[in-house]
Each structure stands twice: as structure tokens, then as C-alpha cells.
Amino acid sequence: MVLPSSLWRIVLVLGYPAGYSDAGFTGFETMGAKVWMLTLSMLCELGAFLTIGLVRPWGEVVPRWIPLIGGRRVRPMAAVVPAASGAVALTLLWANVPWWWTYPHADMTRIGNLIVGTLYQPLVLWGPLLAAVTLSYYRRHRSPRRQ
């Protein structure tokens, strides 16, 4: 879900307009813009990768190679709280993407507007799917109820 938009941003960093008009692309040619786009792409990919920890063994026991805490069990709420918060934040952040084509994008070409809108659509699912995986993780790791 994250990869298409991340790859598009990397294409921009490499100097290709990737859907922007010549005038619209000039704002992306600064070093600050390039650093921001690479940082955003890396953070999105890292967040997506961390989600895998909710369904893999390294989400239950910290890998041994990590200094100081390697080999320790992960407390379930230490994974659930950030993941649930992230699910809410991502859902709110990307909630307007389905209406991409209703917003004006004067700095983009018509085909670029279509392509970019399409590349960003999978992000709409990121928050809800993270919520589903988080709920599953919580159910598998909650302590047994006392009777």
C-alpha cells in the first residue's frame, strides 16, 4: 500500500517531473524538498515494515541483535498502543485521498493527476488494515481473564 507513492516520490527526487507541469515541478527541485520526500518515503516504508512485527515472531521477542533489549519479550501493550494510535492517525491522514480528483491540481498535467491519484489510493487502506492487524495481535496476546 505504501510502495507506489514512495516510488513516485523517489522519481521526483531523481529529477523527473512525474506528472507535474514544468512550472509545478520547480518547487520539488530544492534540496529541502528532496530531503523531505526521501524522509517521508523512508518513514512510510519503515512504518509499513513495523506492521509486519504484529504478525511475525520478532513482534513478540525483540531480535537478539538489538542492543540492551535484544531477546526480551515485547509487552503486548507496548506494541498495541503505538499501532492503534498509528492506525487512527493514518486513517485520518489519508481519508481524503478517495476524493483526490475533486481537488484542483493546477500544477499537474491531466495524465499526471490521474496517475498520482491512482498511486495514492492504496494509502486509504493502510490505517484500517493496521487497525485489523493490531486487533488481531491484541487478541492473541492479551492475558487470560481471571474468573
Coordinates of C-alpha atoms in Angstrom, one line a residue:
M1 CA 0.0 0.0 0.0
V2 CA 2.9 2.4 0.7
L3 CA 5.3 1.4 -2.0
P4 CA 3.6 3.0 -5.0
S5 CA 3.5 6.5 -3.5
S6 CA 7.0 6.1 -2.1
L7 CA 8.4 5.1 -5.5
W8 CA 6.7 8.1 -7.1
R9 CA 8.3 10.5 -4.6
I10 CA 11.7 8.9 -5.3
V11 CA 11.1 9.5 -9.1
L12 CA 10.5 13.2 -8.2
V13 CA 13.8 13.3 -6.2
L14 CA 15.7 11.9 -9.1
G15 CA 14.6 14.9 -11.2
Y16 CA 11.7 13.6 -13.2
P17 CA 8.5 15.7 -13.2
A18 CA 6.4 12.5 -12.7
G19 CA 3.1 14.2 -13.6
Y20 CA 3.9 17.8 -12.8
S21 CA 4.0 20.5 -15.3
D22 CA 7.4 22.3 -15.8
A23 CA 6.2 25.2 -13.7
G24 CA 4.7 23.0 -11.0
F25 CA 7.8 20.8 -10.7
T26 CA 10.2 23.7 -9.8
G27 CA 9.2 23.5 -6.1
F28 CA 10.4 20.0 -6.0
E29 CA 13.9 20.8 -7.2
T30 CA 15.2 22.3 -4.0
M31 CA 17.4 20.3 -1.6
G32 CA 14.9 20.7 1.2
A33 CA 12.0 19.3 -0.9
K34 CA 14.2 16.3 -1.9
V35 CA 15.2 15.6 1.6
W36 CA 11.6 15.9 2.8
M37 CA 10.3 13.5 0.1
L38 CA 13.0 10.9 0.8
T39 CA 12.4 11.2 4.5
L40 CA 8.7 10.8 4.1
S41 CA 9.2 7.8 1.8
M42 CA 11.5 6.1 4.3
L43 CA 9.2 6.8 7.3
C44 CA 6.3 5.3 5.4
E45 CA 8.2 2.2 4.4
L46 CA 9.6 1.9 8.0
G47 CA 6.0 2.1 9.4
A48 CA 4.8 -0.5 6.9
F49 CA 7.7 -2.7 7.9
L50 CA 7.0 -2.4 11.6
T51 CA 3.4 -3.5 10.9
I52 CA 4.9 -6.9 10.0
G53 CA 6.1 -7.3 13.6
L54 CA 2.4 -7.7 14.6
V55 CA 2.2 -10.9 12.7
R56 CA 5.8 -12.2 12.9
P57 CA 7.8 -13.7 15.8
W58 CA 10.1 -10.6 16.1
G59 CA 6.9 -8.7 17.2
E60 CA 6.8 -11.0 20.3
V61 CA 10.5 -11.2 21.2
V62 CA 12.9 -8.4 20.4
P63 CA 15.6 -9.6 18.0
R64 CA 18.9 -10.5 19.8
W65 CA 21.0 -8.2 17.7
I66 CA 19.3 -5.1 19.2
P67 CA 21.4 -3.7 22.0
L68 CA 20.2 -3.7 25.6
I69 CA 16.8 -5.1 24.9
G70 CA 17.5 -8.0 22.5
G71 CA 15.9 -11.3 23.5
R72 CA 13.3 -9.8 25.8
R73 CA 9.6 -10.4 25.3
V74 CA 7.7 -7.5 23.9
R75 CA 4.9 -6.4 26.2
P76 CA 1.7 -6.6 24.2
M77 CA 0.6 -3.1 25.1
A78 CA 4.0 -1.7 24.0
A79 CA 3.0 -2.8 20.5
V80 CA -0.7 -2.3 20.7
V81 CA -0.8 1.3 21.9
P82 CA 1.5 2.7 19.2
A83 CA 0.0 0.5 16.5
A84 CA -3.6 1.6 17.4
S85 CA -2.5 5.2 17.6
G86 CA -0.8 4.9 14.2
A87 CA -3.9 3.2 12.7
V88 CA -6.1 6.2 13.8
A89 CA -3.6 8.7 12.6
L90 CA -3.2 7.0 9.2
T91 CA -6.9 6.7 8.7
L92 CA -7.4 10.4 9.4
L93 CA -4.4 11.4 7.3
W94 CA -5.4 9.5 4.2
A95 CA -9.1 9.8 4.5
N96 CA -9.4 12.5 1.8
V97 CA -7.5 10.6 -0.8
P98 CA -10.5 8.9 -2.5
W99 CA -11.6 12.4 -3.4
W100 CA -8.2 13.3 -5.0
W101 CA -9.7 14.1 -8.4
T102 CA -12.2 16.6 -7.0
Y103 CA -9.4 18.9 -5.7
P104 CA -7.7 21.3 -8.1
H105 CA -4.2 20.3 -9.1
A106 CA -3.3 23.1 -11.5
D107 CA 0.4 22.3 -11.2
M108 CA -0.1 18.8 -12.6
T109 CA -0.8 17.5 -16.1
R110 CA -4.1 15.7 -16.7
I111 CA -2.4 12.3 -17.0
G112 CA -0.2 13.1 -14.1
N113 CA -3.2 13.9 -11.9
L114 CA -4.7 10.6 -12.9
I115 CA -1.5 8.6 -12.2
V116 CA -0.7 10.3 -8.9
G117 CA -4.2 9.9 -7.6
T118 CA -4.1 6.2 -8.5
L119 CA -0.7 5.7 -6.8
Y120 CA -2.0 7.3 -3.6
Q121 CA -5.3 5.4 -3.4
P122 CA -3.8 2.3 -1.6
L123 CA -2.9 4.5 1.3
V124 CA -6.6 4.8 2.2
L125 CA -6.4 1.2 3.3
W126 CA -3.3 1.5 5.4
G127 CA -4.9 2.7 8.6
P128 CA -7.9 0.3 8.6
L129 CA -5.7 -2.7 7.8
L130 CA -3.2 -1.7 10.5
A131 CA -6.2 -1.5 12.9
A132 CA -7.3 -5.0 11.9
V133 CA -3.8 -6.4 12.4
T134 CA -3.4 -4.6 15.7
L135 CA -6.7 -6.0 17.0
S136 CA -5.6 -9.5 16.0
Y137 CA -2.3 -9.0 17.8
Y138 CA -4.1 -7.8 20.9
R139 CA -6.5 -10.8 20.9
R140 CA -3.6 -13.2 20.6
H141 CA -1.5 -11.7 23.3
R142 CA -4.0 -10.4 25.9
S143 CA -3.7 -12.0 29.3
P144 CA -6.3 -14.7 30.2
R145 CA -9.3 -13.3 32.1
R146 CA -9.5 -14.0 35.8
Q147 CA -12.6 -15.8 36.8

